[in-house]
Coordinates of C-alpha atoms and ligand atoms in Angstrom, one line a residue:
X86 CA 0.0 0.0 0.0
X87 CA 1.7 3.4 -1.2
X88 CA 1.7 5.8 1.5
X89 CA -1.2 8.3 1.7
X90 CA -0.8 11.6 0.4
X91 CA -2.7 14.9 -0.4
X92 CA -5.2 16.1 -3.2
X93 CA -3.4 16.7 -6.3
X94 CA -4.9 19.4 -8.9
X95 CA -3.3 19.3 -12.8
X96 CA -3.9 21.8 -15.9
X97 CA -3.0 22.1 -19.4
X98 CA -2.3 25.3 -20.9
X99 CA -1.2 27.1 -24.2
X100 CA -0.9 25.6 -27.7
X101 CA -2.4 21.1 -27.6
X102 CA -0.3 18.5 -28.9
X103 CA -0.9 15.2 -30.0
X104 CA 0.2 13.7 -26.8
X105 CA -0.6 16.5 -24.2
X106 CA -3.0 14.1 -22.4
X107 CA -0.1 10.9 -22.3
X108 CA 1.2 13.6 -19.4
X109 CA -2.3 14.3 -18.4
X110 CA -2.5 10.2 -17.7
X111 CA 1.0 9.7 -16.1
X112 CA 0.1 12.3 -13.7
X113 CA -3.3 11.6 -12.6
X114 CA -2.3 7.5 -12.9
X115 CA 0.9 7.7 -11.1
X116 CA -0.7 10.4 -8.4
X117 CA -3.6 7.4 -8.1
X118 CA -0.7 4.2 -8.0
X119 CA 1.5 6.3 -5.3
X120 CA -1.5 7.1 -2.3
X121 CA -3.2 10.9 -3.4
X122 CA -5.8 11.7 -1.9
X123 CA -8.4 13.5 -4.9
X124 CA -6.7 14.3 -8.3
X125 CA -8.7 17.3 -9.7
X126 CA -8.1 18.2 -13.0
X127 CA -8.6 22.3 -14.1
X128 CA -10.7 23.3 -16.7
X129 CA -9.2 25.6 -19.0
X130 CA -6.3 25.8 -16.7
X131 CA -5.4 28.7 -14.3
X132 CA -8.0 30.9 -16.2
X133 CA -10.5 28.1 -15.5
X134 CA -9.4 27.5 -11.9
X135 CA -10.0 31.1 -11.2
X136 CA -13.6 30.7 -12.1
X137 CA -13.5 27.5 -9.9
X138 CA -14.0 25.2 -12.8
X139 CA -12.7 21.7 -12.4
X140 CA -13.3 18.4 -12.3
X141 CA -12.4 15.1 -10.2
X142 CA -10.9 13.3 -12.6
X143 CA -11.5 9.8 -11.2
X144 CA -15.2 10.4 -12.1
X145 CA -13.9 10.6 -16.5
X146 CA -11.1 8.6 -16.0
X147 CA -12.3 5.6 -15.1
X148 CA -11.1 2.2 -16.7
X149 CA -7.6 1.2 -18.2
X150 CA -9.4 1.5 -21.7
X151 CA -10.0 5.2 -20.9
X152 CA -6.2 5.7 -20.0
X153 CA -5.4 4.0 -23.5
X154 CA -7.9 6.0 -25.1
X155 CA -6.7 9.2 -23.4
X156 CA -2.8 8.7 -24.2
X157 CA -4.2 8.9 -28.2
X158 CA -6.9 11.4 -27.7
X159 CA -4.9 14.8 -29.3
X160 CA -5.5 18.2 -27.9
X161 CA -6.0 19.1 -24.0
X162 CA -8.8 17.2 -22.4
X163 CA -8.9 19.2 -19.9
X164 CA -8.9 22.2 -22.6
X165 CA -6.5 25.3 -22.0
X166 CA -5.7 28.6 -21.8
X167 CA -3.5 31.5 -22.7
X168 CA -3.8 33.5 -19.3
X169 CA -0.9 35.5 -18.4
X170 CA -0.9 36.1 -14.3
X171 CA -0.6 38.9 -13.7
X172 CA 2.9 40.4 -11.7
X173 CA 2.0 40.1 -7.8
X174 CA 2.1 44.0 -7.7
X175 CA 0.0 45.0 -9.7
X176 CA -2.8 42.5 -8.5
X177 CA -2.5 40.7 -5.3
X178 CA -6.3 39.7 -5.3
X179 CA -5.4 37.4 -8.1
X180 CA -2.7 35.0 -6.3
X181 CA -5.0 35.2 -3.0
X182 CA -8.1 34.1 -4.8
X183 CA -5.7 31.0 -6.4
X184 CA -4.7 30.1 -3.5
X185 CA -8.3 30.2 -1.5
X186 CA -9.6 28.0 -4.0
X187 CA -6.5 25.9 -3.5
X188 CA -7.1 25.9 0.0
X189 CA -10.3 24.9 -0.2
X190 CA -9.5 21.9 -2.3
X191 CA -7.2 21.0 0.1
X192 CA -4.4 20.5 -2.3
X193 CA -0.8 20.5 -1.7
X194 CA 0.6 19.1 -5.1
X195 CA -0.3 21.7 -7.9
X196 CA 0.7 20.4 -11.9
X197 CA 1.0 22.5 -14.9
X198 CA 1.7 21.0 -18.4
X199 CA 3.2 23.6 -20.8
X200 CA 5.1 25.2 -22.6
X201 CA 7.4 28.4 -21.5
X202 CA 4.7 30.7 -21.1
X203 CA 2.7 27.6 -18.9
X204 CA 6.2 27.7 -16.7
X205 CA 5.9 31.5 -16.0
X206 CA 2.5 30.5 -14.4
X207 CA 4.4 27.6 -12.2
X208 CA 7.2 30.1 -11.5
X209 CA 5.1 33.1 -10.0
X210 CA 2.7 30.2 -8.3
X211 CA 5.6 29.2 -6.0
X212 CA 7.5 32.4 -5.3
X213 CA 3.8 33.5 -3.9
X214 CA 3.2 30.5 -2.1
X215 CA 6.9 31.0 -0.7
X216 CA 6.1 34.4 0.4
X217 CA 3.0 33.0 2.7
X218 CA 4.9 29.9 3.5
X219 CA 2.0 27.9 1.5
X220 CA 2.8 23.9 1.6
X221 CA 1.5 23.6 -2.0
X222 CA 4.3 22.1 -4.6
X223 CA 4.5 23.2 -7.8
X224 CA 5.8 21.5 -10.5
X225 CA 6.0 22.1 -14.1
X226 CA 5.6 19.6 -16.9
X227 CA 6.6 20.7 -20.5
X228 CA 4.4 20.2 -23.3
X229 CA 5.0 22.0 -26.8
X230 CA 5.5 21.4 -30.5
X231 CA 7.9 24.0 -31.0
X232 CA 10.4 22.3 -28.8
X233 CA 11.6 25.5 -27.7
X234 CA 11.8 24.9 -24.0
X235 CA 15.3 25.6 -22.5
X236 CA 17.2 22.9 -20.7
X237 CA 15.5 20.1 -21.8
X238 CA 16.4 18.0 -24.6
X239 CA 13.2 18.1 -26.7
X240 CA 9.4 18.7 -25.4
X241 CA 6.8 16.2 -25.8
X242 CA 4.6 16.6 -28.4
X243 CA 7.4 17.9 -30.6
X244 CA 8.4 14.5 -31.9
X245 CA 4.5 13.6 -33.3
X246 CA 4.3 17.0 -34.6
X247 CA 8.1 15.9 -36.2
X248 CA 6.6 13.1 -37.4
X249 CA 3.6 14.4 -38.9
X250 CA 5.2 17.1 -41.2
X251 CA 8.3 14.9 -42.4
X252 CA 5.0 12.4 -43.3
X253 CA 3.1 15.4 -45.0
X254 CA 5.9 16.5 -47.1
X255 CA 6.6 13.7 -48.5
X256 CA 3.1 13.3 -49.6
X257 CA 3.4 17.5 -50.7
X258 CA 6.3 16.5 -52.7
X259 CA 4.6 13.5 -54.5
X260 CA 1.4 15.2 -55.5
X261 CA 3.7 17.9 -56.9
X262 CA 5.7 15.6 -58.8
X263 CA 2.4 14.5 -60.8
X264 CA 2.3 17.3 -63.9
X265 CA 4.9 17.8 -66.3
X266 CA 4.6 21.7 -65.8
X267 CA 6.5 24.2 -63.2
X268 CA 5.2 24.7 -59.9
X269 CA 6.0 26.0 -56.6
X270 CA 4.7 25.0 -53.4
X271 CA 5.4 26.7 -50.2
X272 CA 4.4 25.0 -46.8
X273 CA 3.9 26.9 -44.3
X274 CA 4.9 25.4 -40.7
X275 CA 4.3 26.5 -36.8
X276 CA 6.8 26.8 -34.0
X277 CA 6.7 31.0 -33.5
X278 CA 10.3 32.3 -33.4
X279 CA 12.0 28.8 -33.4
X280 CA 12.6 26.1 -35.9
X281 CA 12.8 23.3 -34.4
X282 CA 9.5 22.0 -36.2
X283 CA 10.2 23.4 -39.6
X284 CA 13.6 21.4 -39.8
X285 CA 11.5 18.7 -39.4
X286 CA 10.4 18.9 -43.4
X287 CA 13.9 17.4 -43.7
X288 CA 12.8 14.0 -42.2
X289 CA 11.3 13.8 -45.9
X290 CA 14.3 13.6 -47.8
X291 CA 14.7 9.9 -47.1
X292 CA 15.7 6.6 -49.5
X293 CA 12.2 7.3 -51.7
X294 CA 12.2 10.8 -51.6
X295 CA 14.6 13.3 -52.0
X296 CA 12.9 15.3 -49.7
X297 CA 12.0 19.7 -49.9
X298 CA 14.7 22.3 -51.9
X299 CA 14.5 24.5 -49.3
X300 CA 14.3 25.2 -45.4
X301 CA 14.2 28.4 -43.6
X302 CA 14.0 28.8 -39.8
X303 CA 13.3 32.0 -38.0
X304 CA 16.6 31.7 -36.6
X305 CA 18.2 33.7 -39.7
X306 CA 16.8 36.5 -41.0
X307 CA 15.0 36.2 -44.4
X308 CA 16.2 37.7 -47.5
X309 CA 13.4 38.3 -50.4
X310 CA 16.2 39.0 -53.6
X311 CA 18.0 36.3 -52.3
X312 CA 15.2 33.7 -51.9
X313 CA 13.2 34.5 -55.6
X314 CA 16.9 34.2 -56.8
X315 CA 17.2 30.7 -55.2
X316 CA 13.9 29.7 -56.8
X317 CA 15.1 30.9 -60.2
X318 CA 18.0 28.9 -59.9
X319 CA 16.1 25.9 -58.5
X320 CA 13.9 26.1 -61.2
X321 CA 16.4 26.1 -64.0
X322 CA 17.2 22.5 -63.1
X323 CA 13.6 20.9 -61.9
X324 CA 9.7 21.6 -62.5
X325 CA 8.6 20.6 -58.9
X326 CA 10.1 22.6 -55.9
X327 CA 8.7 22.1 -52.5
X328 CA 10.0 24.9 -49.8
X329 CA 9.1 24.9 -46.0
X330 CA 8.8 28.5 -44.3
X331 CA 8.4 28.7 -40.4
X332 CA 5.4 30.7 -40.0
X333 CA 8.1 33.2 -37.6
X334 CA 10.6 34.1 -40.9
X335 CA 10.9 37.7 -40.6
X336 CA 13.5 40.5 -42.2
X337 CA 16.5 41.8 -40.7
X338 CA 14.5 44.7 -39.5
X339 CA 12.4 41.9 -37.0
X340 CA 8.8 42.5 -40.0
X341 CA 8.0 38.8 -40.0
X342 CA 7.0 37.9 -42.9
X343 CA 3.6 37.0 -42.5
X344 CA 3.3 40.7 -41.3
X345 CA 3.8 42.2 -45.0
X346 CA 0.0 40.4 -45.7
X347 CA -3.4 42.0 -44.9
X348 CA -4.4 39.3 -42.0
X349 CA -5.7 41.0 -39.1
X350 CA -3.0 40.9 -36.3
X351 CA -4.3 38.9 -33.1
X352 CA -2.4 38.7 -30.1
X353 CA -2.4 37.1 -26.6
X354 CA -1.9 37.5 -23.4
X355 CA 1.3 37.4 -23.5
X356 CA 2.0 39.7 -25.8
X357 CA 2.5 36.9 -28.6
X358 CA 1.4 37.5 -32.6
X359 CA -0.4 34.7 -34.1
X360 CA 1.6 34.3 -37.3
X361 CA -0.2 32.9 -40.4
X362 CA 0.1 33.9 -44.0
X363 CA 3.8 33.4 -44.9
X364 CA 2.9 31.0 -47.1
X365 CA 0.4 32.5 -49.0
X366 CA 2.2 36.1 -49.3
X367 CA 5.5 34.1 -51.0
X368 CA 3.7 31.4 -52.9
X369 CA 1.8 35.0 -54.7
X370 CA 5.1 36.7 -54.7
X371 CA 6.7 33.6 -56.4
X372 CA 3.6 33.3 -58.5
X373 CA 3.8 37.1 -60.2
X374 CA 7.9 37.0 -60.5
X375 CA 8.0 33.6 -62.2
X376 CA 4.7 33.6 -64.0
X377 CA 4.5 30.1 -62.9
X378 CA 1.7 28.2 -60.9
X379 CA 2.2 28.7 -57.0
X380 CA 0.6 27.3 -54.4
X381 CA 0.8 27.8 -50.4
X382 CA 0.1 25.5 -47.5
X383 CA -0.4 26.1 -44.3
X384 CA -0.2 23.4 -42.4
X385 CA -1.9 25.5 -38.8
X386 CA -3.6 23.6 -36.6
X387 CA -3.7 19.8 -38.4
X388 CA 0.4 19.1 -36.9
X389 CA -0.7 20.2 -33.3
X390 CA -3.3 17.4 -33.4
X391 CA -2.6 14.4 -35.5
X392 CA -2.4 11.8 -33.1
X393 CA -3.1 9.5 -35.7
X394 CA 0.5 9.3 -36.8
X395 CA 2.0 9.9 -33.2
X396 CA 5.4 8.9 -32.6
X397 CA 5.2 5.8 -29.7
X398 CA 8.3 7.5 -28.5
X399 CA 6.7 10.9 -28.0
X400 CA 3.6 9.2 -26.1
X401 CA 5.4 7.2 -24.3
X402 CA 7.9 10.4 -22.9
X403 CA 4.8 12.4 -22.5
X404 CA 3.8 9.8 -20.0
X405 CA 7.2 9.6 -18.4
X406 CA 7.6 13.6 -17.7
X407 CA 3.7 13.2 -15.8
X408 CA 4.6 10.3 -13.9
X409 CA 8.4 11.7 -12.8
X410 CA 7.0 15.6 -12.1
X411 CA 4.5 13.4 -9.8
X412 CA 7.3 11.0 -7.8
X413 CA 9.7 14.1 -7.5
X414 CA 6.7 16.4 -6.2
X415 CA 5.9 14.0 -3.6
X416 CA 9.8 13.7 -3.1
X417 CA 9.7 16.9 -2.0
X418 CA 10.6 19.0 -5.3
X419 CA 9.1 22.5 -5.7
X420 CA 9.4 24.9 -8.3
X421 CA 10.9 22.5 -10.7
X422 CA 10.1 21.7 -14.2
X423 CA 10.7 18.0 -15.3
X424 CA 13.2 18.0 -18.2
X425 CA 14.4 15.3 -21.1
X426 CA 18.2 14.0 -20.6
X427 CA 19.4 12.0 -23.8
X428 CA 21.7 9.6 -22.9
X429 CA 22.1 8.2 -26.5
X430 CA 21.2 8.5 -29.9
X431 CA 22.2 5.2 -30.9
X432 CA 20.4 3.1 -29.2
X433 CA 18.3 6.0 -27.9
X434 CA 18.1 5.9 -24.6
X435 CA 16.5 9.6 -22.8
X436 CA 15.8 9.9 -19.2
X437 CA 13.6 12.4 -16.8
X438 CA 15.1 15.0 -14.5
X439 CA 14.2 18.1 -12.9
X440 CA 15.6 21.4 -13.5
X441 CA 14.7 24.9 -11.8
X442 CA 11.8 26.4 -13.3
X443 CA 12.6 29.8 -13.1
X444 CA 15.3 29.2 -15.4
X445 CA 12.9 27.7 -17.9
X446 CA 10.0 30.1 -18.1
X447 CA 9.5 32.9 -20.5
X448 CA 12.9 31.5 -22.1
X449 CA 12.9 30.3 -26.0
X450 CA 15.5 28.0 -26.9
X451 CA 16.7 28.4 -30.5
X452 CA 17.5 26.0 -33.5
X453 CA 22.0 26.6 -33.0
X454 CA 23.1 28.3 -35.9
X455 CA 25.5 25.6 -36.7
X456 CA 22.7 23.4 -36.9
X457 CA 21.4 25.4 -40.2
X458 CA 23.6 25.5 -43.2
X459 CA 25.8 28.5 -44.4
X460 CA 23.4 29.9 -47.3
X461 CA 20.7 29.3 -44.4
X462 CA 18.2 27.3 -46.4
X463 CA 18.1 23.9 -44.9
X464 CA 18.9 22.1 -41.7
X465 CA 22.3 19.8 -41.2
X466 CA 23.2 16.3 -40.6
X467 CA 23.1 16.8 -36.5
X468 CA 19.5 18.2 -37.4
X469 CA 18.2 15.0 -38.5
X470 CA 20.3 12.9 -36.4
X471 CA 18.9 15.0 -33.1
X472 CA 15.2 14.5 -34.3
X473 CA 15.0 11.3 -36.4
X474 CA 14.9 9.3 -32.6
X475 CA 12.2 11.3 -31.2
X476 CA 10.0 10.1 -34.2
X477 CA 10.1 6.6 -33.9
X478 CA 7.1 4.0 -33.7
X479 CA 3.2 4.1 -33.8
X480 CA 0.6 3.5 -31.0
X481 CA -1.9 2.0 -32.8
X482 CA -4.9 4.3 -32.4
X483 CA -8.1 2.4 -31.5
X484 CA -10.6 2.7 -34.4
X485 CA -14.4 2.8 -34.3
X486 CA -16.1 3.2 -37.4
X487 CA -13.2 3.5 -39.7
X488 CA -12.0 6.6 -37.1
X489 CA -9.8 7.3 -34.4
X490 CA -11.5 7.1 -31.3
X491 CA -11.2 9.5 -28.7
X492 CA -11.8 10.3 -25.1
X493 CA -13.7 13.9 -24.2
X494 CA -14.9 15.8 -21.8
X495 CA -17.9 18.1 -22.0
X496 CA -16.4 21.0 -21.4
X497 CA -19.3 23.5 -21.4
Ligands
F6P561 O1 1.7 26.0 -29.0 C1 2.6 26.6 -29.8 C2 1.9 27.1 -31.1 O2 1.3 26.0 -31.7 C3 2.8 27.9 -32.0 O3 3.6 27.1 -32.8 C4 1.9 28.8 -32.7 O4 2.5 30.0 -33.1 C5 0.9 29.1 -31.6 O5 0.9 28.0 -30.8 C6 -0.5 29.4 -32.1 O6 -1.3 29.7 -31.0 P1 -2.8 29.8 -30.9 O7 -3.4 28.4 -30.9 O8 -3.1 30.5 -29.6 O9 -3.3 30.5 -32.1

């Protein structure tokens, strides 16, 4: 019998991923296995909780089937949020309403799966809690496609969404290949001002495909002369050219690209653009220079989601980081955020740690510049050789129908 512990509360905030709720499951099964007391889950994280909406899991999870369906549902069961807390200054009434509720749910083991801006919640959560000497642990669990979370090796959820667009361009670059006529297609790819998840395209270039012409990451700034130029080049030797943008290319003077469109601008909470239409604005610029048919994808929300071509790897990891941020928590850990230690690429071996979160939030870790070639229009050898583990292996989903089935919560 494990010993008996507290209530545990969990939330899931920012951006889904295919395998947000494997985490989601190795917390609330490993909280269950090692004595909590309640596990509640928040709806629409710390926004939600704030409004005193949340749930006791137990009462949704209920049956080993439902943990295997959860670990391939996509997208945050418990839905999510982009809520910036506020600095302590400017509202204290904020922090002492969290903490009431808190209270009142008698929990002392507090969960956040994220991404950086998720770990800025985690971070001000404990430095309040120290400053009233609360006995609450928080610990931060990372979550996010763009795999742009410091310390750690890679995030869950990046290697599905890795997986997913090496898969898709492949499949761009086929249909493209069909017509003996020039064409252009640009795919357009998330991961805001890091590109991680566009170097993924390069998965494609594999033994039956030579994979996309071009790459470019956010990391470098983007030259317009210099990329038509590269198309007109391209294009004197082939009739198909397939190109991945990051949807966070921008000029040397910081414009993204996407900004030089006529999209409404939206932004969040914490202060970040959504950035769409890079795609579309080159594939019309391409279009009028060449003369030649152009056509732009944008690949949006389908790669944060497509847990039917998850990477068994990814799921599996996602679990792991629950179920460790749960064992160190009731170690004692606070303030932490569980991190990703590869050991080994070949065999791939990867283990959990912990790492202090205020180190972690509000930070975006970068593609290395040595991991981009010189002309800065593809990824390198230490690219691939860094991703192509996290990608491995299926989970087969369980189909009903002819569909994926999933497990939901009614979240109105
Ligand atoms: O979660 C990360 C991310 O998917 C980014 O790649 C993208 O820029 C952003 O979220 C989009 O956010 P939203 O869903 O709030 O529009």
């Amino acid at each position: 019998m494990a010993e008996k512990r507290g209530n545990v509360i969990v939330g899931q905030s920012g951006g889904p991923t295919a395998v947000i709720n494997s985490s989601l499951v190795g917390v609330y099964k490993t909280a269950r296995d090692r004595g909590a007391g309640k596990v509640y889950g928040m709806l629409h994280g710390i926004q939600g909780l704030l409004e005193e909406k949340y749930v006791d899991l137990s009462e949704h999870i209920r049956s080993d089937l439902d943990i295997e369906l959860l670990k391939r549902t996509p997208s945050s069961f418990l839905g999510s949020c982009r809520y910036k807390l506020p600095e302590y200054s400017d509202k204290p009434e904020v922090y002492e309403r969290i903490f009431e509720i808190l209270n009142k749910l008698e929990i002392e083991f507090f969960f956040y799966i994220g991404g950086n801006d998720s770990m800025d919640t985690i971070k001000k959560l404990y430095d309040y809690g120290q400053t009233i000497g609360s006995r609450i642990h928080f610990m931060g669990v990372p979550k996010t496609i763009d795999n742009d979370l410091a310390v750690t090796d890679h995030t869950p959820g990046y290697g599905s969404a890795a997986k997913y667009i090496g898969a898709i361009t492949k499949e761009i670059i086929r249909d493209g290949l069909v017509y003996d006529t020039r064409n252009v297609t640009i795919v357009e790819i998330m991961g805001r001002n890091a590109g991680w998840l566009t170097g993924a395209a390069a998965l494609a270039s594999c033994e039956d495909c030579e994979g996309p012409d071009m790459i470019f990451l956010p990391e470098v700034d983007f030259d317009m002369d210099s990329f038509l130029g590269k198309v007109a080049k391209l294009q004197e030797k082939k009739k198909s050219i397939v190109i991945a943008v990051s949807e966070g290319i921008h000029m040397s003077d910081g414009t993204y690209v996407c900004e030089l469109t006529d999209n409404v601008s939206q932004i969040d909470s914490f202060g970040h653009r959504t950035l769409t239409g890079a795609a579309s604005y080159l594939s019309n610029k391409v279009a009028s220079t060449f003369g030649c048919k152009s056509r732009a994808i944008e690949v949006s929300t389908l790669q944060r989601c497509a847990a039917h071509l998850s990477s068994r790897v990814d799921i599996t990891e996602a679990f792991q980081v629950g179920g460790a941020a749960v064992k160190e928590a009731f170690e004692g850990a606070n303030g932490m955020m569980i991190t990703l230690k590869r050991v080994s690429d070949d065999p791939y071996i990867c283990v959990t740690d912990i790492y202090d979160v205020h180190k972690i939030a509000n930070v975006e870790k970068k593609v290395p510049r040595e991991w981009i070639n010189d002309t800065a229009d593809y990824v390198m050898p230490q690219f691939i050789s860094y991703i192509k583990p996290l990608i491995q292996a299926e989970l087969t989903a369980i189909m009903t129908d002819g569909l994926p089935r999933h497990l939901v919560l009614n979240l109105k």
